[in-house]
Short mmCIF file of C-alpha atoms in Angstrom, two decimals:
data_model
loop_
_atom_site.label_atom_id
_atom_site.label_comp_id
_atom_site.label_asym_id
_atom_site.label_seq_id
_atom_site.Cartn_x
_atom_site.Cartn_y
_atom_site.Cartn_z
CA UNK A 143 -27.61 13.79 3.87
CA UNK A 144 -29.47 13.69 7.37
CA UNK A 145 -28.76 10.18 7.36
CA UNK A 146 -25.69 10.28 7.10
CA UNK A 147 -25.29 13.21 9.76
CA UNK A 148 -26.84 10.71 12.09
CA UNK A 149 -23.68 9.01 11.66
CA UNK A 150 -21.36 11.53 12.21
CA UNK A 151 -19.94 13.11 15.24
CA UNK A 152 -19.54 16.70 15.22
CA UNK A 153 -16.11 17.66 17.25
CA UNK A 154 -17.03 21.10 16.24
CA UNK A 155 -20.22 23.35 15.64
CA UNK A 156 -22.16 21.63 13.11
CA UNK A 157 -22.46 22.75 9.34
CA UNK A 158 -24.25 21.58 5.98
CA UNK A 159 -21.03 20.28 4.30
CA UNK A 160 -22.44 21.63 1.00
CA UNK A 161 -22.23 25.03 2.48
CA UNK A 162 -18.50 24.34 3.70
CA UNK A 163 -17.71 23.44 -0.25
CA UNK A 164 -19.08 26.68 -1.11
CA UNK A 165 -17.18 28.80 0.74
CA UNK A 166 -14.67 31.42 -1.33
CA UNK A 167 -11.44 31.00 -0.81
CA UNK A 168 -9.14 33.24 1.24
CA UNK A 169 -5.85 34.45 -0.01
CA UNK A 170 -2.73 32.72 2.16
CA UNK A 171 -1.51 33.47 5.35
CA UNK A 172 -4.99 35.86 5.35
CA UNK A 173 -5.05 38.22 8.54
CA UNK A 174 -8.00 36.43 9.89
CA UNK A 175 -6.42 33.10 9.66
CA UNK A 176 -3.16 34.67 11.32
CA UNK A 177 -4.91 36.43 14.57
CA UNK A 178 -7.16 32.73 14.85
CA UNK A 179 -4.66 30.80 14.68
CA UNK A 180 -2.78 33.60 17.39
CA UNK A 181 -5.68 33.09 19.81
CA UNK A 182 -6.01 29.85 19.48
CA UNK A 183 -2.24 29.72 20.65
CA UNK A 184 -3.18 32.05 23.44
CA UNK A 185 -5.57 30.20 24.89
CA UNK A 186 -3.68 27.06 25.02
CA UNK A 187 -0.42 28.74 26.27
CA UNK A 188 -2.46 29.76 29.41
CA UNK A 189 -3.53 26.54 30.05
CA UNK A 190 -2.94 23.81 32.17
CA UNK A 191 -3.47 21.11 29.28
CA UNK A 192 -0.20 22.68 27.96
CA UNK A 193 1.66 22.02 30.29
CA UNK A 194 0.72 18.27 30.86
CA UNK A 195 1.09 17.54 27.04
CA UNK A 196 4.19 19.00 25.43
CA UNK A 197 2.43 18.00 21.84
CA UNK A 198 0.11 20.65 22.45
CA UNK A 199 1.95 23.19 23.71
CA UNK A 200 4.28 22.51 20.47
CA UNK A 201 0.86 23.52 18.66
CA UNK A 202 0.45 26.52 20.63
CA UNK A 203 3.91 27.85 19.54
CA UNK A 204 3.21 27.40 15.87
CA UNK A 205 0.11 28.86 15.78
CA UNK A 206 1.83 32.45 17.56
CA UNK A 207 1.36 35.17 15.04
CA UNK A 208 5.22 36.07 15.40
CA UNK A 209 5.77 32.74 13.86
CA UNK A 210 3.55 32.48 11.40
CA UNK A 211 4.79 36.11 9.97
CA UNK A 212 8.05 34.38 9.72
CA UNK A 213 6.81 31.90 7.56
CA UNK A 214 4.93 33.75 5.62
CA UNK A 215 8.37 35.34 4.57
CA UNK A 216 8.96 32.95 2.05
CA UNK A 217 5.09 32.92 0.08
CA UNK A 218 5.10 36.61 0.15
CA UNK A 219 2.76 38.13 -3.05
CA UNK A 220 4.14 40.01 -5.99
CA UNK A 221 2.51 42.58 -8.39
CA UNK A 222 2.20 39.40 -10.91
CA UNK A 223 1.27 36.72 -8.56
CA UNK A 224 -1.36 35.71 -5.58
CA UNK A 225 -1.75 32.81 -3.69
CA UNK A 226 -5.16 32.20 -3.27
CA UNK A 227 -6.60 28.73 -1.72
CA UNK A 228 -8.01 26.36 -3.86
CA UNK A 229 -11.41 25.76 -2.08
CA UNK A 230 -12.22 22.74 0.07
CA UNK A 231 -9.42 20.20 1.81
CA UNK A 232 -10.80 16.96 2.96
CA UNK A 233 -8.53 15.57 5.60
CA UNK A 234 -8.16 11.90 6.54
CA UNK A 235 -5.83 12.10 9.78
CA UNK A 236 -4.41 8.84 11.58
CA UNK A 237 -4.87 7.35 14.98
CA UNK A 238 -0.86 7.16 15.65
CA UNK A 239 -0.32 11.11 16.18
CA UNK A 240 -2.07 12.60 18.54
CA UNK A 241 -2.23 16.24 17.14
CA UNK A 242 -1.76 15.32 13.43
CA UNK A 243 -5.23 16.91 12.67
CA UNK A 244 -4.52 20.56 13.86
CA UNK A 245 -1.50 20.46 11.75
CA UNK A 246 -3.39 19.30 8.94
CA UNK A 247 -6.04 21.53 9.54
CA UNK A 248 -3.02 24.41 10.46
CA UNK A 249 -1.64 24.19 6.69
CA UNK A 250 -4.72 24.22 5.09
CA UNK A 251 -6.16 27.21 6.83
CA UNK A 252 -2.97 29.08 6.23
CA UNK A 253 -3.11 28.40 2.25
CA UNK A 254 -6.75 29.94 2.53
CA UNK A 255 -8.77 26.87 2.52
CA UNK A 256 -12.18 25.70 3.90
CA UNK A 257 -11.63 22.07 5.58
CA UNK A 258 -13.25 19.35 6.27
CA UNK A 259 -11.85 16.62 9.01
CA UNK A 260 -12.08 13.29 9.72
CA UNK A 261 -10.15 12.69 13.19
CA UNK A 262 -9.24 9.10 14.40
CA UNK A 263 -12.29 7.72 17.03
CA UNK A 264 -9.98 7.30 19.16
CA UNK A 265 -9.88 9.77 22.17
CA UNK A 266 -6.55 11.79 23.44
CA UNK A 267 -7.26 14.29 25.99
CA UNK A 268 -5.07 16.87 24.14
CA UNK A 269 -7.30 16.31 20.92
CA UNK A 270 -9.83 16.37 22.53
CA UNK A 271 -9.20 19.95 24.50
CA UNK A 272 -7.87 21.25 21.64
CA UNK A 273 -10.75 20.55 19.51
CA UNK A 274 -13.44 22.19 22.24
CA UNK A 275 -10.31 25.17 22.27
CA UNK A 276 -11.10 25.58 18.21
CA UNK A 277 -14.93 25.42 18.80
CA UNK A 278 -14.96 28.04 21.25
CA UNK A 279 -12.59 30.00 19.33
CA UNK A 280 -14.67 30.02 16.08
CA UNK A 281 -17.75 31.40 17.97
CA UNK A 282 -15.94 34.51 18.72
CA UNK A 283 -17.84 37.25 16.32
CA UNK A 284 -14.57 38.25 14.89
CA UNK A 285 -14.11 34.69 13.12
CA UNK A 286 -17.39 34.63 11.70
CA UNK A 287 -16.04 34.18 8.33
CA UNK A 288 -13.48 31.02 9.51
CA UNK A 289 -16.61 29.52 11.82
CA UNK A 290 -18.15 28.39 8.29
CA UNK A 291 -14.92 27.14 6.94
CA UNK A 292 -13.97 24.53 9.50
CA UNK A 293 -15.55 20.91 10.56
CA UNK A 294 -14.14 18.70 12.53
CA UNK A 295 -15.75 15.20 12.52
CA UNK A 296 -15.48 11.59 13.61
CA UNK A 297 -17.53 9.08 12.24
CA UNK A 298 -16.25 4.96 11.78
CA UNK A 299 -16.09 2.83 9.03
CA UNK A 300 -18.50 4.28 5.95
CA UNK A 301 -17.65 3.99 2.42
CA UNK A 302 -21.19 6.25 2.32
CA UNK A 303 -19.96 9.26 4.38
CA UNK A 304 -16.45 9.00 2.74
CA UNK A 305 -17.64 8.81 -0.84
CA UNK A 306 -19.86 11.77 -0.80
CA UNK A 307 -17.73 13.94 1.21
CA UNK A 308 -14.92 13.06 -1.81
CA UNK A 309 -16.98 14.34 -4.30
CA UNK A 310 -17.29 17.87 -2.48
CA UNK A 311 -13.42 18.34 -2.30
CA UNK A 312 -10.97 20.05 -4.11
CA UNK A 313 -7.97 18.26 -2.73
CA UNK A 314 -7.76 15.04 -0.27
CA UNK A 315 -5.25 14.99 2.26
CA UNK A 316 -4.42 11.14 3.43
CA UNK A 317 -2.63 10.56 6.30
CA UNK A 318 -2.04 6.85 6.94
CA UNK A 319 -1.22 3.18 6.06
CA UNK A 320 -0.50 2.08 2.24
CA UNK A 321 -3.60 0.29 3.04
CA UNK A 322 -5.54 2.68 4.11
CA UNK A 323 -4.31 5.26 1.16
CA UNK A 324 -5.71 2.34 -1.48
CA UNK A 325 -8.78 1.99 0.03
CA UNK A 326 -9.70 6.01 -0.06
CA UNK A 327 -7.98 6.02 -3.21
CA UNK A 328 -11.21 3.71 -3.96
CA UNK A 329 -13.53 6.78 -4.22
CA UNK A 330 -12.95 8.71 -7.33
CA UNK A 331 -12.33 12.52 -7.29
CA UNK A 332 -14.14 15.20 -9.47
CA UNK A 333 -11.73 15.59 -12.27
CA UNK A 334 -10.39 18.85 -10.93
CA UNK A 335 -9.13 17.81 -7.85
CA UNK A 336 -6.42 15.79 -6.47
CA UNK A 337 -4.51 14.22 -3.33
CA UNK A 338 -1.66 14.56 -1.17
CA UNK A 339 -1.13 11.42 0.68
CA UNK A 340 1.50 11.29 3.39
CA UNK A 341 2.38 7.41 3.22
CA UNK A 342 4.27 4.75 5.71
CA UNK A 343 7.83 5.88 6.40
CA UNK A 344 10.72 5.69 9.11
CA UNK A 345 13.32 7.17 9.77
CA UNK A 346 16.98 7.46 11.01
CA UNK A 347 19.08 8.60 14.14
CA UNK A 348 22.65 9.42 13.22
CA UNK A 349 24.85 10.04 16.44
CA UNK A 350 28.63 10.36 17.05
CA UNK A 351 30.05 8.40 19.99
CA UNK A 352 32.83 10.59 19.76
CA UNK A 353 30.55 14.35 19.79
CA UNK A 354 27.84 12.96 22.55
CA UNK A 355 30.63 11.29 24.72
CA UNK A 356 32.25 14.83 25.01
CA UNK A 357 29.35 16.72 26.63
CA UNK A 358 28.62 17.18 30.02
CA UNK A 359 26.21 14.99 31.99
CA UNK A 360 23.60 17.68 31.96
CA UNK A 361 23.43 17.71 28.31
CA UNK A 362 23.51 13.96 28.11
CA UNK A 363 20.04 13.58 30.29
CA UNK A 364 18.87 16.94 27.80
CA UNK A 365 19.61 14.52 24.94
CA UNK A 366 18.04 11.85 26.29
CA UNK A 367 14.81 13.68 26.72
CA UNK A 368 14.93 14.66 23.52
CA UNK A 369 15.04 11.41 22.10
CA UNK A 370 11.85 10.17 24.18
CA UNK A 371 10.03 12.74 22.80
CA UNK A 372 10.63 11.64 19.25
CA UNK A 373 10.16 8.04 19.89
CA UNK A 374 8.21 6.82 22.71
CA UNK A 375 6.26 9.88 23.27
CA UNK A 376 4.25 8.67 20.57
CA UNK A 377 4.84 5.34 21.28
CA UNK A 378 7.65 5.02 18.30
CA UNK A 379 4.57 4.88 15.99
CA UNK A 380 5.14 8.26 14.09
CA UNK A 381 6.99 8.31 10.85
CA UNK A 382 9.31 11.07 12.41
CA UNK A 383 9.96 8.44 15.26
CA UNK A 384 13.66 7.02 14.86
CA UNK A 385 13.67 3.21 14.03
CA UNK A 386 17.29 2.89 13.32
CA UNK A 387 20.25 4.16 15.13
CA UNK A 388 23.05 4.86 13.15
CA UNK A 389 26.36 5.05 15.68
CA UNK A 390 29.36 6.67 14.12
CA UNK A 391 33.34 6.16 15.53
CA UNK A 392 35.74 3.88 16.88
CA UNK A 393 34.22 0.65 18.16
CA UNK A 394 35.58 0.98 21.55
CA UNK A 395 34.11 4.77 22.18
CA UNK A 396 30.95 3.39 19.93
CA UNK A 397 30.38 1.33 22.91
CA UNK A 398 30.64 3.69 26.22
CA UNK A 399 28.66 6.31 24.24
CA UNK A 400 25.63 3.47 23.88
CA UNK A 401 25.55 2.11 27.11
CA UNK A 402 25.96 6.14 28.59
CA UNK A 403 23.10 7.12 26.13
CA UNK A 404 20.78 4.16 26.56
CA UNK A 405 21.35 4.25 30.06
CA UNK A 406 19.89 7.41 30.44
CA UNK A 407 17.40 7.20 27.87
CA UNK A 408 15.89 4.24 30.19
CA UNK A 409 15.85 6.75 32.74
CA UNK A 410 14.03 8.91 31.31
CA UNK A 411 11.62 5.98 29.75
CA UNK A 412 10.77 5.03 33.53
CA UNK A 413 10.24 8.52 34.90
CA UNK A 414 8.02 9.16 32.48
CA UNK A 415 6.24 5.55 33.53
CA UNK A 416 6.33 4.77 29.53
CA UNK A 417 4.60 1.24 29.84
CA UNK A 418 4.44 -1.15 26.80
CA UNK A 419 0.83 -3.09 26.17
CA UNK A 420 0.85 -6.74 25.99
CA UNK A 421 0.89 -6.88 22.44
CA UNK A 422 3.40 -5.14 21.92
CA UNK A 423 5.37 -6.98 24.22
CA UNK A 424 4.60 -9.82 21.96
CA UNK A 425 5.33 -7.86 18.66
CA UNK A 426 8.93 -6.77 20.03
CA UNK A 427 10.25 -10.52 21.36
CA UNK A 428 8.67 -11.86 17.74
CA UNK A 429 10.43 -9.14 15.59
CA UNK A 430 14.10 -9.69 17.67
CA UNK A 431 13.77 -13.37 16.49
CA UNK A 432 13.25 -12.55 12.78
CA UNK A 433 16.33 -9.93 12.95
CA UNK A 434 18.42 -12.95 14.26
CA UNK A 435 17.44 -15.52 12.35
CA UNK A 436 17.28 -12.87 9.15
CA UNK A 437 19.86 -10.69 8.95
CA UNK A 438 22.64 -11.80 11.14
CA UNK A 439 21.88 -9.70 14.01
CA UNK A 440 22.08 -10.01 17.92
CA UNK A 441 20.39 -8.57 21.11
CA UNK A 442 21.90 -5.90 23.44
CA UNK A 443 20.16 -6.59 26.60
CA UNK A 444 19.06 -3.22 28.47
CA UNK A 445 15.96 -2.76 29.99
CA UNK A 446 13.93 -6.01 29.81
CA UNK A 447 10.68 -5.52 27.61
CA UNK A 448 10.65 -1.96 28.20
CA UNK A 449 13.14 -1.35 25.61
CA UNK A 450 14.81 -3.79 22.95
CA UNK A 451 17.70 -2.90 20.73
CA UNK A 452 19.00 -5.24 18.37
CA UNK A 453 22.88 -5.03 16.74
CA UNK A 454 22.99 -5.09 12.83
CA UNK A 455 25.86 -6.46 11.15
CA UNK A 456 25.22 -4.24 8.01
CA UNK A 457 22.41 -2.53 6.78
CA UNK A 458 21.12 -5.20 3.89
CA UNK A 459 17.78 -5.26 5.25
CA UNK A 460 14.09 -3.49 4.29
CA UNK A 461 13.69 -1.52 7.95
CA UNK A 462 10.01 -1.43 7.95
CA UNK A 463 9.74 -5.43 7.93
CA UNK A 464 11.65 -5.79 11.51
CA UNK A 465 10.46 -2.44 13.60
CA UNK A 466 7.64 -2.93 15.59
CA UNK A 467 6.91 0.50 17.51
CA UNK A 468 6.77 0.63 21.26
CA UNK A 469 10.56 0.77 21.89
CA UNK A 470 12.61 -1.51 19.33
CA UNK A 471 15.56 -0.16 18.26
CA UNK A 472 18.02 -1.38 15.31
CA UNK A 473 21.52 -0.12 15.77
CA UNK A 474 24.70 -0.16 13.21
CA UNK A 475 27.66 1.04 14.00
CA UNK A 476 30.47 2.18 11.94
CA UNK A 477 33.77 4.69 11.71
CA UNK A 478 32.17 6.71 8.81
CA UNK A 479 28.97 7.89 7.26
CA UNK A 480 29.41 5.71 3.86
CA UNK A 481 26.56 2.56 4.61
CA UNK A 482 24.14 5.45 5.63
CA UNK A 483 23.45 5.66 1.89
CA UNK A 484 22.28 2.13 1.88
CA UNK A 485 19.33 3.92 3.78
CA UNK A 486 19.14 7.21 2.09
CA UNK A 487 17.83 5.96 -1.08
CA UNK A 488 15.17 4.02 0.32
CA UNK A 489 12.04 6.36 -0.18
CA UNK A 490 10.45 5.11 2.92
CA UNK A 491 13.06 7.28 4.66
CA UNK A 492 11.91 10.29 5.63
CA UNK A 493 13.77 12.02 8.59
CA UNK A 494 17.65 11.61 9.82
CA UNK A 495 18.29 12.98 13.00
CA UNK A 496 21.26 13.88 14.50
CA UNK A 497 23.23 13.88 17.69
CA UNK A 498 26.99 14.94 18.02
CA UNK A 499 27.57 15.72 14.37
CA UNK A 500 27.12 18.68 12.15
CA UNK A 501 23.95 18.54 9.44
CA UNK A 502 26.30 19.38 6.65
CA UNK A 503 28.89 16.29 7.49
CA UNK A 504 25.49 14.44 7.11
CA UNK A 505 24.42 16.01 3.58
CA UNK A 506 28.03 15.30 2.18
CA UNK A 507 28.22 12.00 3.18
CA UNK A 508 24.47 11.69 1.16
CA UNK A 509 25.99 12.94 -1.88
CA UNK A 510 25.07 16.31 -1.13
CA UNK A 511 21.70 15.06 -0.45
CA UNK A 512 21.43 13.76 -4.17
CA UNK A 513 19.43 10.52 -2.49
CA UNK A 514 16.10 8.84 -3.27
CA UNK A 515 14.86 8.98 0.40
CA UNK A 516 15.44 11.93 2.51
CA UNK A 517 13.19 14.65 3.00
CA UNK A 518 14.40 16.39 6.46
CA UNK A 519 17.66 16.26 8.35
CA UNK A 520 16.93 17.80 11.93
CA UNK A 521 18.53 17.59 15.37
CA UNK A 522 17.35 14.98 17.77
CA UNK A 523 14.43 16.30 19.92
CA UNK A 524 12.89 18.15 16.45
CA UNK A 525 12.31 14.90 14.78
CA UNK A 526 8.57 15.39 15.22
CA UNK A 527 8.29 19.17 14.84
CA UNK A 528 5.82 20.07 12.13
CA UNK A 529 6.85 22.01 9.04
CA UNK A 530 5.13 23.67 6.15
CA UNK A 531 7.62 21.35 3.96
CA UNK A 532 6.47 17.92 4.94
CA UNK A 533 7.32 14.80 3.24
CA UNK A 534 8.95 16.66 0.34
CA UNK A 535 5.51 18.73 0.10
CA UNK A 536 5.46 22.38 0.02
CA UNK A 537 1.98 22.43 1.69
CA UNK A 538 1.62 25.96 0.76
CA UNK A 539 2.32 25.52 -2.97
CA UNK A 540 0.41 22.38 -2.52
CA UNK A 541 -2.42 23.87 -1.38
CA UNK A 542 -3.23 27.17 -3.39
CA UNK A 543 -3.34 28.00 -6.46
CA UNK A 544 -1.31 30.98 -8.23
CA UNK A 545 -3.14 33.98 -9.78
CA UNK A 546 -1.26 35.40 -12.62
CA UNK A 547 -2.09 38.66 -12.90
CA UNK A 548 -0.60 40.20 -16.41
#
């Protein structure tokens, strides 16, 4: 294995990996795990990175022990039943989110795992302070116990390092492309374990022209916000990040309430000096030709090649093939929620968000959520907040196993 190390870079104290895969499991939501996590938060509340990179101060706020006892609420043991972790996690995290790995990691320590973690090579200043943050954090003498559970690596392209850190784990998390789930899916598993891979998706913005057009203008540059930090924030390149908007009311209020929203949205887009690369660029003037020549769809001019929205005429159309990220926006409008289930049971769908409507007008008009796609409904501006049910996973249940004690 020194070999391979040689190839490896260590984004946290270095271990023997066989070690790691030794470790005993911890029991979920285990006090240790809680007060980490609690410093960890802490320290990254006090800082300065925080408040430069609203990702990581999103972190900090889910790792507070006041929030983690509330979700512990819902795994809590009984005299018949434990939840204990089921040993080693190898994670596979993409290059798209920023922060995806501390969630990753975040779950798995809080079902009681050890984990191992293969981060994207490419650098973000939040991942990287945050990963220093967890080094320093798991040298503290009262974390002994979690500084032998937890590696954080980076390492490129090496069917060698990937297949023999498969055969030390108990369950593989993959977080990426369909391409790049095959390709790990290439390395067999001991027969015990298994994986939970987190595949492409979009998702959906439902707003009513009627419900956004009746708040104030203070609320309107809130919403705005919102919305760039579920799309562009990340560059649109999240699965959370909105792909479709989904405009609901008369035609002639449909229209004020996009050009009011957009135009603040662009606003916003500017001030935060969101700039597209050249490629992308490219991608987005490519991707409005196939719409139009495709599916019967037109431009709506707005902000040159900072932002492009194209009109559908319906909704006969597989999303994924015409949304480049960076800013491309396909928007429908109608005077009811029916042709959202043209959407809902495609099971590349994962998150609706809403604006101006109520959740529950949303569920009804999915046939009480009876739909093949689908696994969150949020408000816009929590599109990309991180929950314990992910992708129709309970990560928890996922993760652990249950002791029956008789």
């Amino acid at each position: 294995m020194k070999k391979l190390k040689d190839r490896l870079s260590f984004q946290t104290p270095p271990l023997t990996f066989g070690d790691v895969a030794n470790q005993p499991p911890l029991i979920a939501f285990s006090p240790v795990v809680i007060e980490f996590l609690d410093t960890l938060s802490r320290e990254i509340l006090s800082s300065t990175e925080a408040k430069a990179y609203p990702d990581l101060a999103s972190f900090a706020f889910a790792c507070r022990k006041r929030n983690i006892k509330k979700l512990s609420r819902a795994y809590g043991d009984t005299d018949d039943k434990l939840l204990v972790g089921k040993g080693l996690v190898l994670h596979f995290t993409p290059s798209n989110v920023p922060l995806n790995f501390a969630y990753s990691l975040f779950a798995a320590l809080l079902a009681g795992n050890s984990s191992i973690i293969r981060m994207s090579s490419k650098d973000f200043p939040q991942a990287t302070y945050l990963t220093e943050v967890i080094s320093k954090t798991l040298q503290m003498p009262n974390f002994k116990v979690l500084s032998d559970m937890i590696v954080i690596i980076k390492y490129e392209h090496d069917e060698e390092i990937t297949g023999y850190l498969t055969e030390l784990c108990d369950i593989r998390v993959i977080w990426g492309s369909n391409a790049t789930i095959s390709s790990l899916r290439s390395h067999p598993l001991p027969p015990h374990s298994y994986d939970i891979a987190f595949h492409e998706r979009y998702s959906v913005s439902v707003i009513s022209a009627e419900g956004y057009l009746s708040t104030d203008e203070s609320q309107m540059k809130r919403s705005a916000l919102d919305f760039y930090n579920d799309t562009l924030f990340f560059d649109q390149n999240a699965c959370t990040s909105p792909r479709v908007i989904y405009w609901v009311g008369e035609q002639d209020c449909v229209s004020k309430a996009r050009d009011r929203f957009w135009s603040f949205f662009s606003k916003v887009a500017y001030e935060k000096q969101y700039r597209n690369s050249g490629n992308l660029v490219v991608d987005k003037f490519v991707s409005q030709c196939h719409t139009a020549i495709d599916v019967n769809a037109k431009q709506l001019s707005l902000t040159g090649e900072l932002i492009t929205r194209v009109e559908l005429q319906d909704l006969n159309l597989s999303v994924e093939q015409y949304c480049p990220a960076g800013g491309f926006f396909l928007e429908y409008g109608s005077d009811s929620l029916v042709e959202l289930n043209r959407l809902a049971n495609d099971k590349k769908l994962q998150t609706i968000s809403y604006l101006g409507i109520e959740a529950s007008q949303i569920v009804s008009a999915l046939n009480s959520g009876q739909t093949s796609g689908v696994d969150r409904i949020v408000p816009i501006g929590k599109s990309a907040d991180f929950e314990l049910n992910w992708d129709g996973y309970d990560l928890i249940h996922q993760m652990t196993k249950h002791l029956v004690i008789k």
